[in-house]
PDB file of C-alpha atoms in Angstrom:
ATOM      1  CA  MET A  12       9.193 -10.421-125.610  1.00 75.00           C
ATOM      2  CA  SER A  13       7.268  -9.912-128.809  1.00 91.00           C
ATOM      3  CA  LEU A  14       3.991  -8.025-129.046  1.00 93.00           C
ATOM      4  CA  ILE A  15       2.102 -11.232-129.846  1.00 95.00           C
ATOM      5  CA  SER A  16       3.553 -12.985-126.782  1.00 94.00           C
ATOM      6  CA  ASP A  17       2.583 -10.029-124.616  1.00 93.00           C
ATOM      7  CA  TRP A  18      -0.923 -10.105-126.088  1.00 94.00           C
ATOM      8  CA  LYS A  19      -1.371 -13.830-125.521  1.00 94.00           C
ATOM      9  CA  ASP A  20      -0.096 -13.527-121.942  1.00 93.00           C
ATOM     10  CA  LEU A  21      -2.616 -10.761-121.281  1.00 92.00           C
ATOM     11  CA  ALA A  22      -5.588 -12.126-123.212  1.00 92.00           C
ATOM     12  CA  TYR A  23      -5.446 -15.747-122.146  1.00 91.00           C
ATOM     13  CA  GLN A  24      -4.528 -15.457-118.490  1.00 91.00           C
ATOM     14  CA  ASP A  25      -6.846 -17.016-115.945  1.00 91.00           C
ATOM     15  CA  ARG A  26      -9.487 -14.548-114.792  1.00 90.00           C
ATOM     16  CA  ASN A  27     -12.601 -14.754-112.716  1.00 90.00           C
ATOM     17  CA  GLY A  28     -15.887 -14.214-114.558  1.00 89.00           C
ATOM     18  CA  GLU A  29     -16.130 -10.506-113.805  1.00 93.00           C
ATOM     19  CA  ASP A  30     -12.549  -9.737-114.918  1.00 93.00           C
ATOM     20  CA  TYR A  31     -12.986 -11.928-118.000  1.00 93.00           C
ATOM     21  CA  ASP A  32     -16.144 -10.068-119.005  1.00 92.00           C
ATOM     22  CA  ALA A  33     -14.482  -6.698-118.343  1.00 93.00           C
ATOM     23  CA  PHE A  34     -11.410  -7.525-120.443  1.00 94.00           C
ATOM     24  CA  TRP A  35     -13.287  -8.892-123.456  1.00 94.00           C
ATOM     25  CA  GLY A  36     -16.052  -6.317-123.024  1.00 93.00           C
ATOM     26  CA  ASP A  37     -13.399  -3.648-123.518  1.00 94.00           C
ATOM     27  CA  TYR A  38     -11.606  -5.379-126.418  1.00 95.00           C
ATOM     28  CA  LEU A  39     -14.465  -6.674-128.583  1.00 95.00           C
ATOM     29  CA  PRO A  40     -16.063  -3.257-129.361  1.00 95.00           C
ATOM     30  CA  LYS A  41     -12.618  -2.007-130.486  1.00 95.00           C
ATOM     31  CA  GLU A  42     -12.278  -5.056-132.715  1.00 95.00           C
ATOM     32  CA  GLN A  43     -15.756  -4.463-134.151  1.00 95.00           C
ATOM     33  CA  VAL A  44     -14.831  -0.878-135.101  1.00 95.00           C
ATOM     34  CA  ILE A  45     -11.900  -2.150-137.165  1.00 95.00           C
ATOM     35  CA  TYR A  46     -14.025  -4.786-138.893  1.00 96.00           C
ATOM     36  CA  GLU A  47     -16.671  -2.176-139.693  1.00 95.00           C
ATOM     37  CA  ALA A  48     -13.967   0.015-141.254  1.00 94.00           C
ATOM     38  CA  ILE A  49     -12.634  -2.910-143.299  1.00 94.00           C
ATOM     39  CA  LEU A  50     -16.105  -3.864-144.508  1.00 95.00           C
ATOM     40  CA  ALA A  51     -17.013  -0.251-145.334  1.00 94.00           C
ATOM     41  CA  THR A  52     -14.276  -0.220-148.000  1.00 93.00           C
ATOM     42  CA  PRO A  53     -13.835  -3.898-148.909  1.00 93.00           C
ATOM     43  CA  ASP A  54     -11.666  -3.275-151.989  1.00 92.00           C
ATOM     44  CA  GLN A  55      -9.160  -1.138-150.097  1.00 92.00           C
ATOM     45  CA  ILE A  56      -5.979  -2.688-148.688  1.00 93.00           C
ATOM     46  CA  ILE A  57      -5.216  -1.176-145.288  1.00 93.00           C
ATOM     47  CA  LYS A  58      -1.536  -0.226-145.058  1.00 95.00           C
ATOM     48  CA  GLY A  59       0.655   1.267-142.369  1.00 95.00           C
ATOM     49  CA  THR A  60       2.937   0.392-139.512  1.00 96.00           C
ATOM     50  CA  VAL A  61       1.530  -1.352-136.484  1.00 95.00           C
ATOM     51  CA  SER A  62       1.864   1.800-134.389  1.00 96.00           C
ATOM     52  CA  GLU A  63       0.196   4.006-137.053  1.00 96.00           C
ATOM     53  CA  LEU A  64      -2.723   1.623-137.491  1.00 96.00           C
ATOM     54  CA  ALA A  65      -3.100   1.069-133.742  1.00 95.00           C
ATOM     55  CA  LYS A  66      -3.231   4.825-133.185  1.00 96.00           C
ATOM     56  CA  SER A  67      -5.781   5.304-135.978  1.00 95.00           C
ATOM     57  CA  TYR A  68      -8.069   2.730-134.294  1.00 95.00           C
ATOM     58  CA  ASN A  69      -7.488   4.093-130.766  1.00 94.00           C
ATOM     59  CA  MET A  70      -5.578   1.029-129.582  1.00 95.00           C
ATOM     60  CA  ASP A  71      -2.168   0.357-128.138  1.00 95.00           C
ATOM     61  CA  ASN A  72       0.282  -1.689-130.251  1.00 95.00           C
ATOM     62  CA  MET A  73      -0.166  -4.898-128.279  1.00 95.00           C
ATOM     63  CA  THR A  74      -3.963  -4.807-128.557  1.00 95.00           C
ATOM     64  CA  PHE A  75      -3.733  -4.130-132.290  1.00 96.00           C
ATOM     65  CA  VAL A  76      -1.463  -7.164-132.670  1.00 96.00           C
ATOM     66  CA  GLY A  77      -4.190  -9.105-130.827  1.00 95.00           C
ATOM     67  CA  PHE A  78      -6.567  -7.973-133.566  1.00 96.00           C
ATOM     68  CA  LEU A  79      -4.010  -9.102-136.176  1.00 96.00           C
ATOM     69  CA  ASP A  80      -3.890 -12.483-134.452  1.00 96.00           C
ATOM     70  CA  GLY A  81      -7.636 -12.807-134.986  1.00 95.00           C
ATOM     71  CA  ILE A  82      -7.713 -11.693-138.626  1.00 96.00           C
ATOM     72  CA  ASN A  83      -4.446 -13.324-139.721  1.00 96.00           C
ATOM     73  CA  THR A  84      -5.985 -16.505-141.165  1.00 95.00           C
ATOM     74  CA  SER A  85      -8.397 -14.357-143.212  1.00 96.00           C
ATOM     75  CA  LEU A  86      -5.609 -12.466-144.983  1.00 96.00           C
ATOM     76  CA  LYS A  87      -4.573 -13.371-148.522  1.00 95.00           C
ATOM     77  CA  SER A  88      -0.982 -13.401-147.269  1.00 94.00           C
ATOM     78  CA  GLU A  89      -0.679 -14.324-143.581  1.00 94.00           C
ATOM     79  CA  LEU A  90       1.654 -12.397-141.299  1.00 94.00           C
ATOM     80  CA  VAL A  91       4.381 -13.973-139.187  1.00 95.00           C
ATOM     81  CA  LEU A  92       3.070 -12.516-135.948  1.00 94.00           C
ATOM     82  CA  GLU A  93       6.159 -13.416-133.918  1.00 95.00           C
ATOM     83  CA  ASP A  94       8.166 -11.024-136.111  1.00 94.00           C
ATOM     84  CA  VAL A  95       5.693  -8.124-135.891  1.00 94.00           C
ATOM     85  CA  LYS A  96       7.009  -5.056-134.077  1.00 95.00           C
ATOM     86  CA  ALA A  97       5.592  -1.544-133.662  1.00 94.00           C
ATOM     87  CA  SER A  98       7.535  -0.432-136.743  1.00 95.00           C
ATOM     88  CA  THR A  99       6.466  -3.359-138.961  1.00 95.00           C
ATOM     89  CA  LEU A 100       4.675  -2.310-142.155  1.00 96.00           C
ATOM     90  CA  ILE A 101       1.344  -4.132-142.400  1.00 94.00           C
ATOM     91  CA  HIS A 102      -0.787  -4.787-145.506  1.00 93.00           C
ATOM     92  CA  LEU A 103      -4.254  -6.029-144.582  1.00 93.00           C
ATOM     93  CA  ASP A 104      -5.414  -7.594-147.836  1.00 95.00           C
ATOM     94  CA  VAL A 105      -8.463  -9.452-146.563  1.00 95.00           C
ATOM     95  CA  ASP A 106     -10.067 -12.440-148.279  1.00 96.00           C
ATOM     96  CA  LEU A 107     -13.676 -11.590-147.465  1.00 96.00           C
ATOM     97  CA  GLU A 108     -15.047 -15.110-147.976  1.00 96.00           C
ATOM     98  CA  LYS A 109     -12.423 -16.505-145.586  1.00 96.00           C
ATOM     99  CA  LEU A 110     -13.205 -13.702-143.146  1.00 96.00           C
ATOM    100  CA  TYR A 111     -16.924 -14.487-143.129  1.00 96.00           C
ATOM    101  CA  PHE A 112     -16.178 -18.218-142.778  1.00 96.00           C
ATOM    102  CA  ASN A 113     -13.763 -17.566-139.893  1.00 95.00           C
ATOM    103  CA  MET A 114     -16.303 -15.338-138.164  1.00 95.00           C
ATOM    104  CA  LEU A 115     -18.795 -18.198-138.350  1.00 95.00           C
ATOM    105  CA  HIS A 116     -16.139 -20.545-136.978  1.00 95.00           C
ATOM    106  CA  ALA A 117     -15.400 -18.179-134.086  1.00 94.00           C
ATOM    107  CA  LYS A 118     -19.143 -17.944-133.391  1.00 94.00           C
ATOM    108  CA  ALA A 119     -18.728 -14.163-133.523  1.00 93.00           C
ATOM    109  CA  ASP A 120     -22.346 -13.336-134.315  1.00 93.00           C
ATOM    110  CA  TRP A 121     -21.749  -9.648-133.538  1.00 92.00           C
ATOM    111  CA  LEU A 122     -19.324  -9.674-136.498  1.00 94.00           C
ATOM    112  CA  PHE A 123     -20.904 -11.949-139.101  1.00 93.00           C
ATOM    113  CA  ASN A 124     -24.234 -10.155-138.592  1.00 94.00           C
ATOM    114  CA  LEU A 125     -22.803  -6.684-139.261  1.00 95.00           C
ATOM    115  CA  PRO A 126     -25.006  -4.750-141.717  1.00 95.00           C
ATOM    116  CA  ALA A 127     -22.011  -4.095-143.995  1.00 94.00           C
ATOM    117  CA  TRP A 128     -22.076  -7.735-145.119  1.00 95.00           C
ATOM    118  CA  ASP A 129     -25.356  -6.975-146.936  1.00 94.00           C
ATOM    119  CA  THR A 130     -23.491  -4.783-149.435  1.00 94.00           C
ATOM    120  CA  ILE A 131     -20.590  -7.237-149.842  1.00 95.00           C
ATOM    121  CA  PHE A 132     -22.318 -10.599-150.274  1.00 95.00           C
ATOM    122  CA  THR A 133     -25.830 -11.488-151.333  1.00 94.00           C
ATOM    123  CA  LEU A 134     -27.927 -13.451-148.884  1.00 94.00           C
ATOM    124  CA  GLU A 135     -27.490 -16.499-151.129  1.00 96.00           C
ATOM    125  CA  LYS A 136     -23.695 -16.155-151.037  1.00 96.00           C
ATOM    126  CA  ARG A 137     -23.701 -15.882-147.235  1.00 95.00           C
ATOM    127  CA  LYS A 138     -25.915 -18.972-147.029  1.00 95.00           C
ATOM    128  CA  GLU A 139     -23.492 -20.803-149.328  1.00 96.00           C
ATOM    129  CA  ILE A 140     -20.520 -19.877-147.093  1.00 95.00           C
ATOM    130  CA  LYS A 141     -22.518 -20.935-144.017  1.00 95.00           C
ATOM    131  CA  LYS A 142     -23.368 -24.250-145.700  1.00 95.00           C
ATOM    132  CA  THR A 143     -19.660 -24.818-146.438  1.00 95.00           C
ATOM    133  CA  TYR A 144     -18.876 -23.993-142.817  1.00 94.00           C
ATOM    134  CA  ASN A 145     -21.543 -26.419-141.560  1.00 94.00           C
ATOM    135  CA  GLN A 146     -20.242 -29.170-143.856  1.00 92.00           C
ATOM    136  CA  SER A 147     -16.718 -28.657-142.503  1.00 90.00           C
ATOM    137  CA  LYS A 148     -18.026 -29.587-139.044  1.00 89.00           C
ATOM    138  CA  ILE A 149     -19.552 -32.919-140.110  1.00 87.00           C
ATOM    139  CA  ILE A 150     -17.498 -35.976-139.215  1.00 85.00           C
ATOM    140  CA  VAL A 151     -17.778 -38.752-141.776  1.00 82.00           C
ATOM    141  CA  LYS A 152     -16.821 -42.215-140.564  1.00 82.00           C
ATOM    142  CA  ASP A 153     -15.734 -44.866-143.027  1.00 82.00           C
ATOM    143  CA  LYS A 154     -17.966 -47.909-143.339  1.00 84.00           C
ATOM    144  CA  LYS A 155     -16.872 -50.612-140.947  1.00 88.00           C
ATOM    145  CA  ILE A 156     -15.632 -53.794-142.576  1.00 88.00           C
ATOM    146  CA  GLY A 157     -17.641 -56.837-141.545  1.00 89.00           C
ATOM    147  CA  ARG A 158     -15.858 -60.135-140.834  1.00 88.00           C
ATOM    148  CA  ASN A 159     -17.615 -61.835-143.760  1.00 92.00           C
ATOM    149  CA  ASP A 160     -17.028 -58.966-146.220  1.00 90.00           C
ATOM    150  CA  PRO A 161     -14.407 -59.307-148.948  1.00 92.00           C
ATOM    151  CA  CYS A 162     -10.986 -58.269-147.666  1.00 91.00           C
ATOM    152  CA  PRO A 163     -10.068 -54.678-148.656  1.00 89.00           C
ATOM    153  CA  CYS A 164      -6.540 -55.829-149.608  1.00 90.00           C
ATOM    154  CA  GLY A 165      -7.990 -57.366-152.777  1.00 89.00           C
ATOM    155  CA  SER A 166      -7.048 -60.994-152.106  1.00 91.00           C
ATOM    156  CA  GLY A 167     -10.579 -62.228-152.794  1.00 91.00           C
ATOM    157  CA  LYS A 168     -10.785 -63.931-149.410  1.00 91.00           C
ATOM    158  CA  LYS A 169     -13.157 -63.015-146.644  1.00 92.00           C
ATOM    159  CA  TYR A 170     -11.815 -60.405-144.253  1.00 91.00           C
ATOM    160  CA  LYS A 171     -11.928 -62.880-141.318  1.00 89.00           C
ATOM    161  CA  GLN A 172      -9.689 -65.328-143.190  1.00 92.00           C
ATOM    162  CA  CYS A 173      -7.211 -62.725-144.446  1.00 91.00           C
ATOM    163  CA  CYS A 174      -6.199 -59.392-142.920  1.00 90.00           C
ATOM    164  CA  MET A 175      -8.388 -59.612-139.815  1.00 83.00           C
ATOM    165  CA  ASN A 176      -5.990 -62.190-138.347  1.00 77.00           C
TER     166      ASN A 176
END
């Protein structure tokens, strides 16, 4: 099996509340350490093999691939996680606006409220990203066509005498 399959099997198995809290309580602080390191040097592209990077962040390879699964959509060039092995060379070139947006989407307040964001984006920029995020959640329904309205096909007839039938 691949590292990502192993991670998904471990991370998303059914657990009782106590085991669930213990698992994620162990993982999330490790994840936060990596994000803090990324945000501390936002212009730097993190490079290395999966095993080198996992070791540098005090993780095993599978857990690091779990982190990659979470950050993958925020990378400028997404990874094919199914192909990632311990020896795979990784380039974490993070799109910071996407990352902030995705953190909002994941409702990861412990990440999008990190102090390092203050030096990366102005408060106005963060509000703008949050506004874009909020707008992406709004469902807009098309106006319903009434039976006596002109038919949208352009025939000039009323809708009830044309396409409604």
